[in-house]
Coordinates of C-alpha atoms in Angstrom, one line a residue:
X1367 CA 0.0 0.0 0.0
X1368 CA 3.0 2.5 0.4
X1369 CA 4.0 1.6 -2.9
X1370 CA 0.3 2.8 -4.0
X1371 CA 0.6 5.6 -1.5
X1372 CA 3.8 7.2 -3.3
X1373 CA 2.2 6.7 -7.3
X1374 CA -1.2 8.3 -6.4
X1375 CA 1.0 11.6 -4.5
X1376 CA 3.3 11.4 -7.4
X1377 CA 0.6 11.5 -10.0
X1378 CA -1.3 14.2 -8.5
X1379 CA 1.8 16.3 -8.2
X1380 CA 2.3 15.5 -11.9
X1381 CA -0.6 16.3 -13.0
X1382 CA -1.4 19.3 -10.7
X1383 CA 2.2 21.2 -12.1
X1384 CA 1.0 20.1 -16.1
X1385 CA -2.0 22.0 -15.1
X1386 CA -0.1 25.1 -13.7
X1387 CA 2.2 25.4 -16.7
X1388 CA -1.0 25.1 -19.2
X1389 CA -2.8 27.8 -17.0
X1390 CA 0.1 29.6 -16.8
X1391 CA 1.0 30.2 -20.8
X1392 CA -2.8 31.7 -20.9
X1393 CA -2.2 34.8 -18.4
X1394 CA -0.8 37.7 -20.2
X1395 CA 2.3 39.3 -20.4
X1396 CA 3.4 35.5 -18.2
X1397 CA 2.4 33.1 -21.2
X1398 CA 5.1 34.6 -23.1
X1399 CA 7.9 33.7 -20.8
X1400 CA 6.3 29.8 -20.2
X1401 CA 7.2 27.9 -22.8
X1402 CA 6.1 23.8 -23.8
X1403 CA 9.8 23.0 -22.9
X1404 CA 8.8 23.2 -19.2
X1405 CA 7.1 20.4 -19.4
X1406 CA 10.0 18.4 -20.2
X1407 CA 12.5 20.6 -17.9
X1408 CA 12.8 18.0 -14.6
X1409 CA 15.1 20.5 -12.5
X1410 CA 12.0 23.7 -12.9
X1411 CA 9.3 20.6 -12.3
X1412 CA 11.0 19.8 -9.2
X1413 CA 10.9 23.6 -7.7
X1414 CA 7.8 24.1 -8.8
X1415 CA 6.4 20.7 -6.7
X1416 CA 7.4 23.0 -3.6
X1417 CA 5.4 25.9 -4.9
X1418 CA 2.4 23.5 -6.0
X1419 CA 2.2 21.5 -2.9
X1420 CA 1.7 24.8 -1.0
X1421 CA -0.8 25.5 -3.0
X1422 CA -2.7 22.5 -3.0
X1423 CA -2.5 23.0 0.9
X1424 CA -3.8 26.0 1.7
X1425 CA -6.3 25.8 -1.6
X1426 CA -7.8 23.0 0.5
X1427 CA -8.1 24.9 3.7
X1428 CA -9.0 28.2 2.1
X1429 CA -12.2 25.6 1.0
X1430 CA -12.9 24.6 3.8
X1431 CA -12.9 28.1 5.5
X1432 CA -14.8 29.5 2.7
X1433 CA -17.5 26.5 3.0
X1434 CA -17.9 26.9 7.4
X1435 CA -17.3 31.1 7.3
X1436 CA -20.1 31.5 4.1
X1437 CA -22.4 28.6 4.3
X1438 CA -22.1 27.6 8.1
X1439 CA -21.3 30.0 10.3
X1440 CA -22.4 33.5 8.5
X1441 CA -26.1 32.3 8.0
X1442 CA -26.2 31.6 12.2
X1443 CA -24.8 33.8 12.9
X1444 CA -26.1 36.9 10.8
X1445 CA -29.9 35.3 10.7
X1446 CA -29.4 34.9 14.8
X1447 CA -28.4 37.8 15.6
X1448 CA -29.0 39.0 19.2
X1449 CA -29.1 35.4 20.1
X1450 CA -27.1 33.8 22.9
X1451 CA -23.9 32.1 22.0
X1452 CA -25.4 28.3 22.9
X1453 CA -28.8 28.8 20.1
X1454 CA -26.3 30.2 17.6
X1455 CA -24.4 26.9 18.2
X1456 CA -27.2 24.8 17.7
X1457 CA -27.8 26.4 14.6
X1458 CA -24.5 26.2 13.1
X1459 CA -24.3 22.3 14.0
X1460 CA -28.0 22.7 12.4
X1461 CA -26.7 23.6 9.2
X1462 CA -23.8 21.9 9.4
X1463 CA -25.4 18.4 9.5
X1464 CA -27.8 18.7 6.8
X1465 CA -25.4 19.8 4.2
X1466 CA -22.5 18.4 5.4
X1467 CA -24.3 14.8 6.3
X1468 CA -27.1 14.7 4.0
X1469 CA -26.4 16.3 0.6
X1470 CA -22.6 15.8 0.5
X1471 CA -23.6 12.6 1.3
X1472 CA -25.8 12.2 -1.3
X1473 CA -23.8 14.0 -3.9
X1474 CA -20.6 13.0 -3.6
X1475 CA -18.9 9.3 -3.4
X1476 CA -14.9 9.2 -4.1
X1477 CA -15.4 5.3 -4.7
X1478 CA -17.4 6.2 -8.3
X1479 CA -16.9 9.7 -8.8
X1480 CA -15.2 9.6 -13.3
X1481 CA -11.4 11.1 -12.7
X1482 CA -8.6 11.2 -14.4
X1483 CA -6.4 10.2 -11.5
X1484 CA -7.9 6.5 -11.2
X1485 CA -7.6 6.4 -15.2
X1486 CA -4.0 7.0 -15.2
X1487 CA -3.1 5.3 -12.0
X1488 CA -5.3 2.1 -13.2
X1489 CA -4.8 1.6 -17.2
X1490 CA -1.3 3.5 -17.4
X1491 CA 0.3 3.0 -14.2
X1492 CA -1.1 -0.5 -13.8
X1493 CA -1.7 -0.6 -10.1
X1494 CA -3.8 -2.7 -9.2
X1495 CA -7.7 -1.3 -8.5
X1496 CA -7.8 -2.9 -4.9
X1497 CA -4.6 -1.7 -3.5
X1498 CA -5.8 1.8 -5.5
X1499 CA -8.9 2.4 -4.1
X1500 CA -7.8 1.8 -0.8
X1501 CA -5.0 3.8 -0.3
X1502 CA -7.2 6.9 -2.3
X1503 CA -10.0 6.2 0.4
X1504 CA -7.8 6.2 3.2
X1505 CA -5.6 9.4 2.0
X1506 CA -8.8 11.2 1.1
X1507 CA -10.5 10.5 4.6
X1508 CA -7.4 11.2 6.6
X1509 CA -7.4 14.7 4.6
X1510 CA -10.7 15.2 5.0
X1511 CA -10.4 15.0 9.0
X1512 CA -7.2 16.8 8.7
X1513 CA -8.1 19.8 7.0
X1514 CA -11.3 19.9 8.4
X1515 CA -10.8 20.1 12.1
X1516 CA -9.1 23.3 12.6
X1517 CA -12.2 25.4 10.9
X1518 CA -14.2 23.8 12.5
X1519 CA -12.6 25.0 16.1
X1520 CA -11.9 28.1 14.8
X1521 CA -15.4 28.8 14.0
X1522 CA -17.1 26.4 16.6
X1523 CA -14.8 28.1 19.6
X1524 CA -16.6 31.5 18.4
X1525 CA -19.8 30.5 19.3
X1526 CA -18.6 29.0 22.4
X1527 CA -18.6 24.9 21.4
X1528 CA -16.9 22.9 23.5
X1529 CA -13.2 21.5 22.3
X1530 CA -14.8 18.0 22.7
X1531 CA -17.9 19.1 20.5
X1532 CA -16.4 20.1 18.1
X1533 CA -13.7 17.2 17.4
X1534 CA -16.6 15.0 18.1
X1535 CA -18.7 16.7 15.3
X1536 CA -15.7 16.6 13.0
X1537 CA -15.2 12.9 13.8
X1538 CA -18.4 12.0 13.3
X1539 CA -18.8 13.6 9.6
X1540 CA -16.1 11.9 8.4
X1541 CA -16.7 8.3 9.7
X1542 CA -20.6 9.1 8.4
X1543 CA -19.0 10.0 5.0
X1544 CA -17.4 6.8 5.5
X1545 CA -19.9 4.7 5.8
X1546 CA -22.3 6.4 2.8
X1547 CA -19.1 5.5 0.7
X1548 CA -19.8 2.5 1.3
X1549 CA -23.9 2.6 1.1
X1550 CA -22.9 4.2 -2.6
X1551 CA -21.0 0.9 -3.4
X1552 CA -23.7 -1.5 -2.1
X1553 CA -26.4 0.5 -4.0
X1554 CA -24.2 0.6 -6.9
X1555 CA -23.2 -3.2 -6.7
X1556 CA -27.2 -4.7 -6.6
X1557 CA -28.6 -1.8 -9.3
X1558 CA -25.8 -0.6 -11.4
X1559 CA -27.2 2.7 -10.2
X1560 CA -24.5 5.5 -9.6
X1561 CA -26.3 7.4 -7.2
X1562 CA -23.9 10.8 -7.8
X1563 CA -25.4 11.0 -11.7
X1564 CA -28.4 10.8 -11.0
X1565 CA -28.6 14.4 -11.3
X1566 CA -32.9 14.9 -10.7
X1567 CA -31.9 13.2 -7.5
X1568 CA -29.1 15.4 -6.3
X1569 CA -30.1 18.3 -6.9
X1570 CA -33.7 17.8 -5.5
X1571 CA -31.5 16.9 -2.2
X1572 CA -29.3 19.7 -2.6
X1573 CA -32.2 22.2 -3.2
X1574 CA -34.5 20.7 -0.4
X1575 CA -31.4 20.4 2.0
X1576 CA -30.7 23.9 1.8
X1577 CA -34.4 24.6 2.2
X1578 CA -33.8 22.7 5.5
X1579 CA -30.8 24.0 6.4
X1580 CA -31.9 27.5 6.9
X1581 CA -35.6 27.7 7.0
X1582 CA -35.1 27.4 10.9
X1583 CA -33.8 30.3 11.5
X1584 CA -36.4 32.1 9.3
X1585 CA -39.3 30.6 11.2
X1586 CA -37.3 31.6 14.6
X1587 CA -37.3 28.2 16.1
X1588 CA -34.5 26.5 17.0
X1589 CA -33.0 22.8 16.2
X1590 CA -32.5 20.0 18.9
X1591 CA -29.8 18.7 16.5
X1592 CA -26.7 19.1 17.9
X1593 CA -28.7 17.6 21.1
X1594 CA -28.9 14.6 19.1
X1595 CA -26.1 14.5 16.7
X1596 CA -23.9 14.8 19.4
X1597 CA -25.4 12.9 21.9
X1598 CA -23.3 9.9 23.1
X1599 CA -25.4 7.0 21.7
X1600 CA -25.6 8.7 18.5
X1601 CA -21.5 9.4 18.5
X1602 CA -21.2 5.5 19.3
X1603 CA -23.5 4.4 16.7
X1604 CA -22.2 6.7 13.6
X1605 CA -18.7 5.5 14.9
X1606 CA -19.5 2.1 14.9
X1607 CA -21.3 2.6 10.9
X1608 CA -18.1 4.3 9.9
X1609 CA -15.5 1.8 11.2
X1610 CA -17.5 -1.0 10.2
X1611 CA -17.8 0.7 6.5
X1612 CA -14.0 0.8 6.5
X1613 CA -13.3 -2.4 7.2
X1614 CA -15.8 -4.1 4.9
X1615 CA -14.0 -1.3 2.6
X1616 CA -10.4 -2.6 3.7
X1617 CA -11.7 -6.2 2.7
X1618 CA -14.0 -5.3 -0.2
X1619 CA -12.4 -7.6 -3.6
X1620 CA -14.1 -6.3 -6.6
X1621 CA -13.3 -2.7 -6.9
X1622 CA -12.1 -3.6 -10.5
X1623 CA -15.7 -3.4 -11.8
X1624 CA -15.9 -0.2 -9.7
X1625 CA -13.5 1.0 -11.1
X1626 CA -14.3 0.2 -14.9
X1627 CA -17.7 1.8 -14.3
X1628 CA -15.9 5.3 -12.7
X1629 CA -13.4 5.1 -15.6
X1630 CA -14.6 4.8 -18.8
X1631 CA -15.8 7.8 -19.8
X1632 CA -12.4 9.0 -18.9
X1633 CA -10.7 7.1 -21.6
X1634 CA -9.1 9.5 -23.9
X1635 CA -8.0 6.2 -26.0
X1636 CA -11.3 5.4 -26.7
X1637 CA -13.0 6.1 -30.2
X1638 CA -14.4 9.4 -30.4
X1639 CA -18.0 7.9 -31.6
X1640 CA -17.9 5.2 -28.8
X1641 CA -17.7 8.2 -26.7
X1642 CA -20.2 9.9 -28.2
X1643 CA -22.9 7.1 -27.7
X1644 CA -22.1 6.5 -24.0
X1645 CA -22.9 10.0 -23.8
X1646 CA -26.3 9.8 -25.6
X1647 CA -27.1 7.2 -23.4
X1648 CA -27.0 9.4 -20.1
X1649 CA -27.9 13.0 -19.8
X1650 CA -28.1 13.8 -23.2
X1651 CA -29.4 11.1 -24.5
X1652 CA -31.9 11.3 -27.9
X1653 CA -35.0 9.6 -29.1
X1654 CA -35.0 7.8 -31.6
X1655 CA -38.4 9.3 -32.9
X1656 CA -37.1 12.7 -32.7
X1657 CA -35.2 12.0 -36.1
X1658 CA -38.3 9.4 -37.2
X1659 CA -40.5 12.7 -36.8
X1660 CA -41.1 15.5 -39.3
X1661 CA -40.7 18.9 -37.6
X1662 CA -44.1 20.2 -36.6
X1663 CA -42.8 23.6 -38.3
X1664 CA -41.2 22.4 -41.3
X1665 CA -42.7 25.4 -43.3
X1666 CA -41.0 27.9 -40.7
X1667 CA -38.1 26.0 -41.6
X1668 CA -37.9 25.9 -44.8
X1669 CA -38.5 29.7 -44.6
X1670 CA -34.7 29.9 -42.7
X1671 CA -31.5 29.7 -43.8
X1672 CA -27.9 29.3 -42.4
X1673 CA -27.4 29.4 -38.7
X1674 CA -31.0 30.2 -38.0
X1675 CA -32.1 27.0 -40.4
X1676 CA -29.2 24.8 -38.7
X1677 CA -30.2 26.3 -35.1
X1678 CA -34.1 25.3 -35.9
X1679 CA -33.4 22.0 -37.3
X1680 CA -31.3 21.1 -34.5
X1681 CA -34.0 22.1 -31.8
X1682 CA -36.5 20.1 -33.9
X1683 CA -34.6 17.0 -34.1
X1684 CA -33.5 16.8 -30.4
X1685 CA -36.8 17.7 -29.2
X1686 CA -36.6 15.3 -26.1
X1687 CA -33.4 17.1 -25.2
X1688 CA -34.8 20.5 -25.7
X1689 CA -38.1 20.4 -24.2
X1690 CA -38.0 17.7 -21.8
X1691 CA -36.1 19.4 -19.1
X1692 CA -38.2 22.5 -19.7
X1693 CA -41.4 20.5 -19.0
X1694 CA -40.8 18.6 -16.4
X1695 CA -39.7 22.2 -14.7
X1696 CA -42.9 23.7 -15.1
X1697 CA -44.5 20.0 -13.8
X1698 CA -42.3 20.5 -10.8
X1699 CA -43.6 24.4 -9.7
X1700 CA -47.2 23.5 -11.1
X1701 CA -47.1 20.3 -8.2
X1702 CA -45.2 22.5 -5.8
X1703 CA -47.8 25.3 -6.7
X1704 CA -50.8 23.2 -6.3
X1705 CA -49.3 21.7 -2.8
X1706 CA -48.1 24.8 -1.5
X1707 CA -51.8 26.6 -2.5
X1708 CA -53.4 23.9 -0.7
X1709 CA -51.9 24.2 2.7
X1710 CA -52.7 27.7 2.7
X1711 CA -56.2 27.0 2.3
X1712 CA -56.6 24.2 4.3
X1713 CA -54.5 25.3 7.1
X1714 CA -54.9 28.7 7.3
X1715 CA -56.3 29.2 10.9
X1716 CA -53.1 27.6 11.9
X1717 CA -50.6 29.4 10.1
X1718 CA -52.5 32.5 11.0
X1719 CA -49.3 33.1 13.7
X1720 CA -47.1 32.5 10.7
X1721 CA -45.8 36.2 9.1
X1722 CA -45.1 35.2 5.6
X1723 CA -43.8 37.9 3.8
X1724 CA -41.9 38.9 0.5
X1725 CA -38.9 39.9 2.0
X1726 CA -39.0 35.9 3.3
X1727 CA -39.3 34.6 0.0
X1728 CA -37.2 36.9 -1.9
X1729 CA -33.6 35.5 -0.9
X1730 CA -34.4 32.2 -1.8
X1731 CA -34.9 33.0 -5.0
X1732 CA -32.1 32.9 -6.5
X1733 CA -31.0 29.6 -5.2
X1734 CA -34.5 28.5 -6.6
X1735 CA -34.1 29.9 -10.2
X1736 CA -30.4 28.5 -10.2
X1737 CA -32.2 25.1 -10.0
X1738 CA -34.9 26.1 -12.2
X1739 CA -33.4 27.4 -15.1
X1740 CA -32.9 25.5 -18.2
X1741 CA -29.1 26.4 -19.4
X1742 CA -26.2 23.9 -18.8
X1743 CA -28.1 20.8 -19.8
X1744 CA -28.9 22.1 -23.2
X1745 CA -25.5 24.1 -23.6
X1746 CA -23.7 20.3 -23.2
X1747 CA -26.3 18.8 -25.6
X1748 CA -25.5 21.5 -28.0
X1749 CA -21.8 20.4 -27.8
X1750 CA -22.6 16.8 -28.2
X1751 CA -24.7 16.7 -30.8
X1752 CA -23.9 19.8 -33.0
X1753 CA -20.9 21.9 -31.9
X1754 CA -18.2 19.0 -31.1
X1755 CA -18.2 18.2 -34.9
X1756 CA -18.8 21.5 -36.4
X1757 CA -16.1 23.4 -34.1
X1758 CA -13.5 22.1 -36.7
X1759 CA -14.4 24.4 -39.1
X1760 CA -13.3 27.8 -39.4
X1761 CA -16.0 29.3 -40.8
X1762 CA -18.6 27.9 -37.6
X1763 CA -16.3 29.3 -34.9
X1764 CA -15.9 32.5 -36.8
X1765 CA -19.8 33.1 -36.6
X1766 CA -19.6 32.1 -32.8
X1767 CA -21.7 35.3 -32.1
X1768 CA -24.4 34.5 -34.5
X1769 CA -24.9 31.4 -33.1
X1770 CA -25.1 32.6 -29.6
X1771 CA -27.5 34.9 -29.7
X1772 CA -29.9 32.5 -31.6
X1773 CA -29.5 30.0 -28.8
X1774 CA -29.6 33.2 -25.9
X1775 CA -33.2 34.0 -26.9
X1776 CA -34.5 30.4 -27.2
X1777 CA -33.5 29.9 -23.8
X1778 CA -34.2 32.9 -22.7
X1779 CA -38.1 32.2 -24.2
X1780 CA -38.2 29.0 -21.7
X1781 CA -36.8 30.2 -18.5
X1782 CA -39.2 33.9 -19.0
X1783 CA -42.2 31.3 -19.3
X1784 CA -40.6 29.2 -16.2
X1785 CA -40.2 32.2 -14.3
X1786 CA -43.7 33.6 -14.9
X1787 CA -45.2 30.3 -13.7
X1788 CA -43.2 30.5 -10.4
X1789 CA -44.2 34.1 -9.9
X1790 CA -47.6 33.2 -10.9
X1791 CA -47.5 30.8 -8.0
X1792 CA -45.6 33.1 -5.4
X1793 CA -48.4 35.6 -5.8
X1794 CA -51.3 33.8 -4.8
X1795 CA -49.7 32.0 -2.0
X1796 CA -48.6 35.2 -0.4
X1797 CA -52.4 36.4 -1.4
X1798 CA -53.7 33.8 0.2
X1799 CA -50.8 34.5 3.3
X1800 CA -52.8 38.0 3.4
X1801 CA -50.6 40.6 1.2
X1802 CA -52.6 42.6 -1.2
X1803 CA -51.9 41.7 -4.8
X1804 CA -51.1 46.0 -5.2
X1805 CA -48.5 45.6 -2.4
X1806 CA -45.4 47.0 -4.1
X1807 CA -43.2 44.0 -2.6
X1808 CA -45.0 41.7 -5.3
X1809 CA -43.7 44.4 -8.0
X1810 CA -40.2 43.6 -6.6
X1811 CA -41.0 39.9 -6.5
X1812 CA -41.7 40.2 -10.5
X1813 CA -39.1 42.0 -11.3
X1814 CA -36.9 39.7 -9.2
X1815 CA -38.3 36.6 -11.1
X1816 CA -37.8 37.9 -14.7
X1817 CA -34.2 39.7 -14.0
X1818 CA -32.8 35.6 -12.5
X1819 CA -34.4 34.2 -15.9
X1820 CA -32.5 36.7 -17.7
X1821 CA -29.4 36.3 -15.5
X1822 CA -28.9 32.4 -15.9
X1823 CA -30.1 32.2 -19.4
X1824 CA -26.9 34.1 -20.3
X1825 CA -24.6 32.8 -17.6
X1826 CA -24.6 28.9 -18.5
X1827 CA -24.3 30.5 -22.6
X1828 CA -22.1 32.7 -22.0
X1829 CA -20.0 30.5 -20.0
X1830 CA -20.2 28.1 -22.7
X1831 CA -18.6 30.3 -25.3
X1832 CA -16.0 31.9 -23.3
X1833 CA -14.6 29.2 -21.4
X1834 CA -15.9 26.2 -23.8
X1835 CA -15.5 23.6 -20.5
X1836 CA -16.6 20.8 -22.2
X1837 CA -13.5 18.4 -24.1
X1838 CA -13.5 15.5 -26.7
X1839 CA -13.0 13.3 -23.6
X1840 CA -16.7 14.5 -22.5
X1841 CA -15.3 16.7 -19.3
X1842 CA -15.3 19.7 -17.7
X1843 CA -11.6 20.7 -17.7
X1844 CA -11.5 24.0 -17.2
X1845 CA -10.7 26.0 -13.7
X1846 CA -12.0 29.2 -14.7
X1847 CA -15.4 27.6 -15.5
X1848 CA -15.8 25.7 -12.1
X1849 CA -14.6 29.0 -10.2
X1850 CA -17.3 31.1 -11.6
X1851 CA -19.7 29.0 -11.7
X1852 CA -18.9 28.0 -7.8
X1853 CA -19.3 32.0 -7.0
X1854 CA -22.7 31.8 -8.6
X1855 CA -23.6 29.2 -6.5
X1856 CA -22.4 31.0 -3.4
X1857 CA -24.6 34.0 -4.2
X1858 CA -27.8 31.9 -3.5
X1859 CA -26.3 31.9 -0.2
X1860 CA -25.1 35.5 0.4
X1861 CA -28.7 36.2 -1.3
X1862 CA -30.0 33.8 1.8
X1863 CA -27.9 34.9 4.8
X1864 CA -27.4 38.7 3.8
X1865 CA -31.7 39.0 4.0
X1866 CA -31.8 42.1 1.7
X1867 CA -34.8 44.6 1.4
X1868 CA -37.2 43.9 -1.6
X1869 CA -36.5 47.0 -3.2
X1870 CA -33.0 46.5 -3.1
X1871 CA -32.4 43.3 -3.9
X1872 CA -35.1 43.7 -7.3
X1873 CA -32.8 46.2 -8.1
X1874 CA -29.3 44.7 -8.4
X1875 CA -30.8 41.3 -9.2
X1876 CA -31.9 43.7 -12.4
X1877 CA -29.1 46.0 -13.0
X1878 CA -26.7 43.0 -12.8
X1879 CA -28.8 40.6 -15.2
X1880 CA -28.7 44.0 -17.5
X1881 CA -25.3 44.6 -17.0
X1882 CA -24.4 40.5 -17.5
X1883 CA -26.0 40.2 -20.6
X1884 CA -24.4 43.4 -22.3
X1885 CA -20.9 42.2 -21.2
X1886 CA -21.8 38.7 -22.3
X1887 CA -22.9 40.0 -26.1
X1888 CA -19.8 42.3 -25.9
X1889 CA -17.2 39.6 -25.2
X1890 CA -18.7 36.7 -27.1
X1891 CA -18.8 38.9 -30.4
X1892 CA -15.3 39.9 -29.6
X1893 CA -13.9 37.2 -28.7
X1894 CA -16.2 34.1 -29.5
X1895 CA -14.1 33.2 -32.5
X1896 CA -11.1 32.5 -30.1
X1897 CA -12.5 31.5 -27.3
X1898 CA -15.6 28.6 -28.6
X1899 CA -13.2 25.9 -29.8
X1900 CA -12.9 22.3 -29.8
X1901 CA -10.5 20.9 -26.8

């Protein structure tokens, strides 16, 4: 297992300075200076491990303190305040358990996440998948706990938590994450299922976790769950899940499978059309009837020509791709609607007590429309089935621009129709909740709704055309793409924990979807043609 030990640090180091020198030849005025010959020059490789492995470092604590400062302790602290030191605890272990135990349990699973690293280690290196997936288990896990227990005392001592609580809480979320590795490999092992792509699944529990993760302190009442999660019997009993996971993990003898199923896509030596239908047959895959099919608008069509004609076609013959998402989002708030309507009438005496108010409602909303929105689904199905052939040619990436606004405004169609359901929906409950339908908050709550559906139908685009994540090898491989599109996903909860006034928020939520998509038209048209090309 040392053996194992030394390759996987050795090809992360590898692979982290590659990375570094490629990144590096993009920034200006620098990418001069960096030349391909550093890849091949041993004597700078070996300096610049030092610098590398400092940065891997404190990148993984400066996570880890961004995660417990913004998403932890911020919200109970900022949404509590006033409070006494003990209930702003039992909010931040509150928050704490659901998205640290429930949705990152539900999302994420080492054993199958696709990555390079097992590809390489496995096919190339040749080490064997057991002794692989061990040692990555056991040096992932020991990081985990490593990295993550001096935030959490620095941020758990704040509000007053006990030395013993804390290393207790930070023990028991990593022998938990333990054992749901090892629920994800039992689930995986009788269904074939891989729980983490499942996407509708995930990110219903990463949606509804969130919900539950700081709806307490909106309502004002406080959690008994540090009381439990921290409770003796419970400490024993998620200890004695997590050890037993490890050792049926130690002793487990088929990881090859595993393996195999978590590294094929990441084959770059596969043929390019294999690829192609392993991808149809997930998240993007197609119907069969779509081609079968004649358009329903074939007249319209006929009536186009060049990229509006190839644009049309395309949206005709992937219908399934195109609308299905789309639908089943408007299913989704229609259900929610119908639910959420029907409490109010049937238990409105009781919720009588209950002030619910725009101003409640209104930070939430961008984590809801982030969900909502149809964008990055379609912009990877474009790329799949259209763009990863077509980006060859000169002439298609030249007309980048044209293209993009095309697809901007048939997005931007749906998500204005998904967006006018949910306020549609909004309104009446908080009608029914008593606020009068002239109320200017439900002006702000409009104007809210349409500025997100503008906002997020040009971020995933624009995204798509400046940073083009997606590769031949059907990846995301591109830093600036998962650090934007992280911040965007960290305003949902500066949106939630910040509690802004209607009139306020409505505002910036419009002058920075305004501002978004002018920037966005400007940079694509300008630089499009350079950027939207085929990795």
């Amino acid at each position: 297992m040392l053996n194992s030990f030394r390759t996987l640090q050795s090809i992360k180091t590898s692979t982290a300075i590659n990375i570094f020198i490629y990144y590096l030849q993009k920034l200006p005025f620098i990418k001069r200076l960096v030349t391909d010959e550093l890849y091949a020059n041993l004597s700078a490789k070996q300096a610049l491990t030092i610098v590398v492995s400092i940065i891997r470092i404190i990148w993984n604590v400066l996570l880890r303190l961004l995660y417990i400062g913004l998403i932890v302790y911020l919200p109970a602290v900022w949404l509590g305040e006033g409070l006494p030191k003990d209930v702003l605890w039992q909010y931040f272990v509150h928050i704490f358990f659901v998205i640290s135990f429930i949705v990152s349990g539900t999302s994420s699973a080492v054993i199958l996440e696709p990555k390079r690293e097992k590809y390489v280690a496995i096919k190339l290196f040749r080490i064997h998948p057991n002794s692989y997936m061990r040692s990555s288990l056991t040096l992932r896990y020991i990081a985990f706990f490593v990295y993550l227990l001096p935030v959490l005392l620095l941020f758990g001592l704040l509000l007053k938590g006990s030395f013993i609580q804390i290393l207790l809480l930070c023990l028991s979320v990593t022998l938990w994450r333990i054992a749901v590795e090892y629920l994800h490999l039992k689930l995986y092992e009788k269904t074939n299922i891989i729980l983490i792509k499942q996407q509708a699944i995930v990110w219903l529990v990463i949606g509804l976790g969130y919900i539950a993760a700081f709806l307490p302190l909106y309502l004002h009442y406080v959690p008994t769950t540090s009381n439990l999660l921290l409770h003796p019997l419970a400490v024993i009993l998620i200890g004695l899940m997590g050890l037993a996971a490890a050792f049926q993990l130690r002793r487990y003898r088929d990881y090859r499978a595993i393996t195999d199923a978590a590294t094929r896509r990441d084959d770059p030596l596969l043929n390019l059309g294999r690829m192609i239908t392993e991808a149809q047959q997930t998240s993007v895959k197609t119907k069969e009837s779509d081609y079968a099919k004649q358009p329903a608008h074939s007249e319209q069509l006929e009536r186009k020509e060049g990229f509006d004609y190839l644009n049309a076609l395309f949206f005709a013959r992937h219908h399934s791709i195109v609308t299905s998402p789309y639908y089943k989002r408007l299913a989704i708030i229609a259900i929610a609607g119908v639910i959420i309507i029907a409490g109010l009438l049937l238990f409105q005496q009781q919720l009588a007590d209950i002030n619910i108010e725009t101003r409640i409602i209104l930070p939430f909303l961008f984590m809801v429309m982030y969900f909502l929105t149809i964008g990055e689904k379609l912009c990877k199905a474009m790329f799949y089935h259209c763009d990863i052939n077509l980006l060859r040619y000169g002439f298609y990436r030249h007309a980048a621009y044209r293209h993009f606004r095309i697809r901007f405004y048939k997005i931007l169609v749906q998500n204005t129709v998904i967006s006018v359901l949910l306020g549609l929906v909004l309104t009446i409950a908080l009608m029914l909740a008593g606020t009068n339908l002239w109320n200017e908050d439900i002006a702000y709550l409009w104007l809210s709704v349409l500025a997100l559906a503008l906002f997020f139908s040009v971020h995933h685009l624009f995204l798509y055309y400046i940073f083009q994540p997606y590769t031949t090898e059907l990846n995301i491989k591109n830093p600036f793409y998962y650090f934007i599109t992280s911040f965007v996903s960290a305003l949902s909860a500066i949106a939630i924990v910040m509690r802004p006034e209607p009139l306020g928020f409505a505002i910036f939520i419009a002058l920075l979807a305004i501002a978004y998509t002018i920037i966005a038209h400007f940079l694509v048209r300008k630089r499009g043609h350079h950027t939207f090309t085929l990795k």
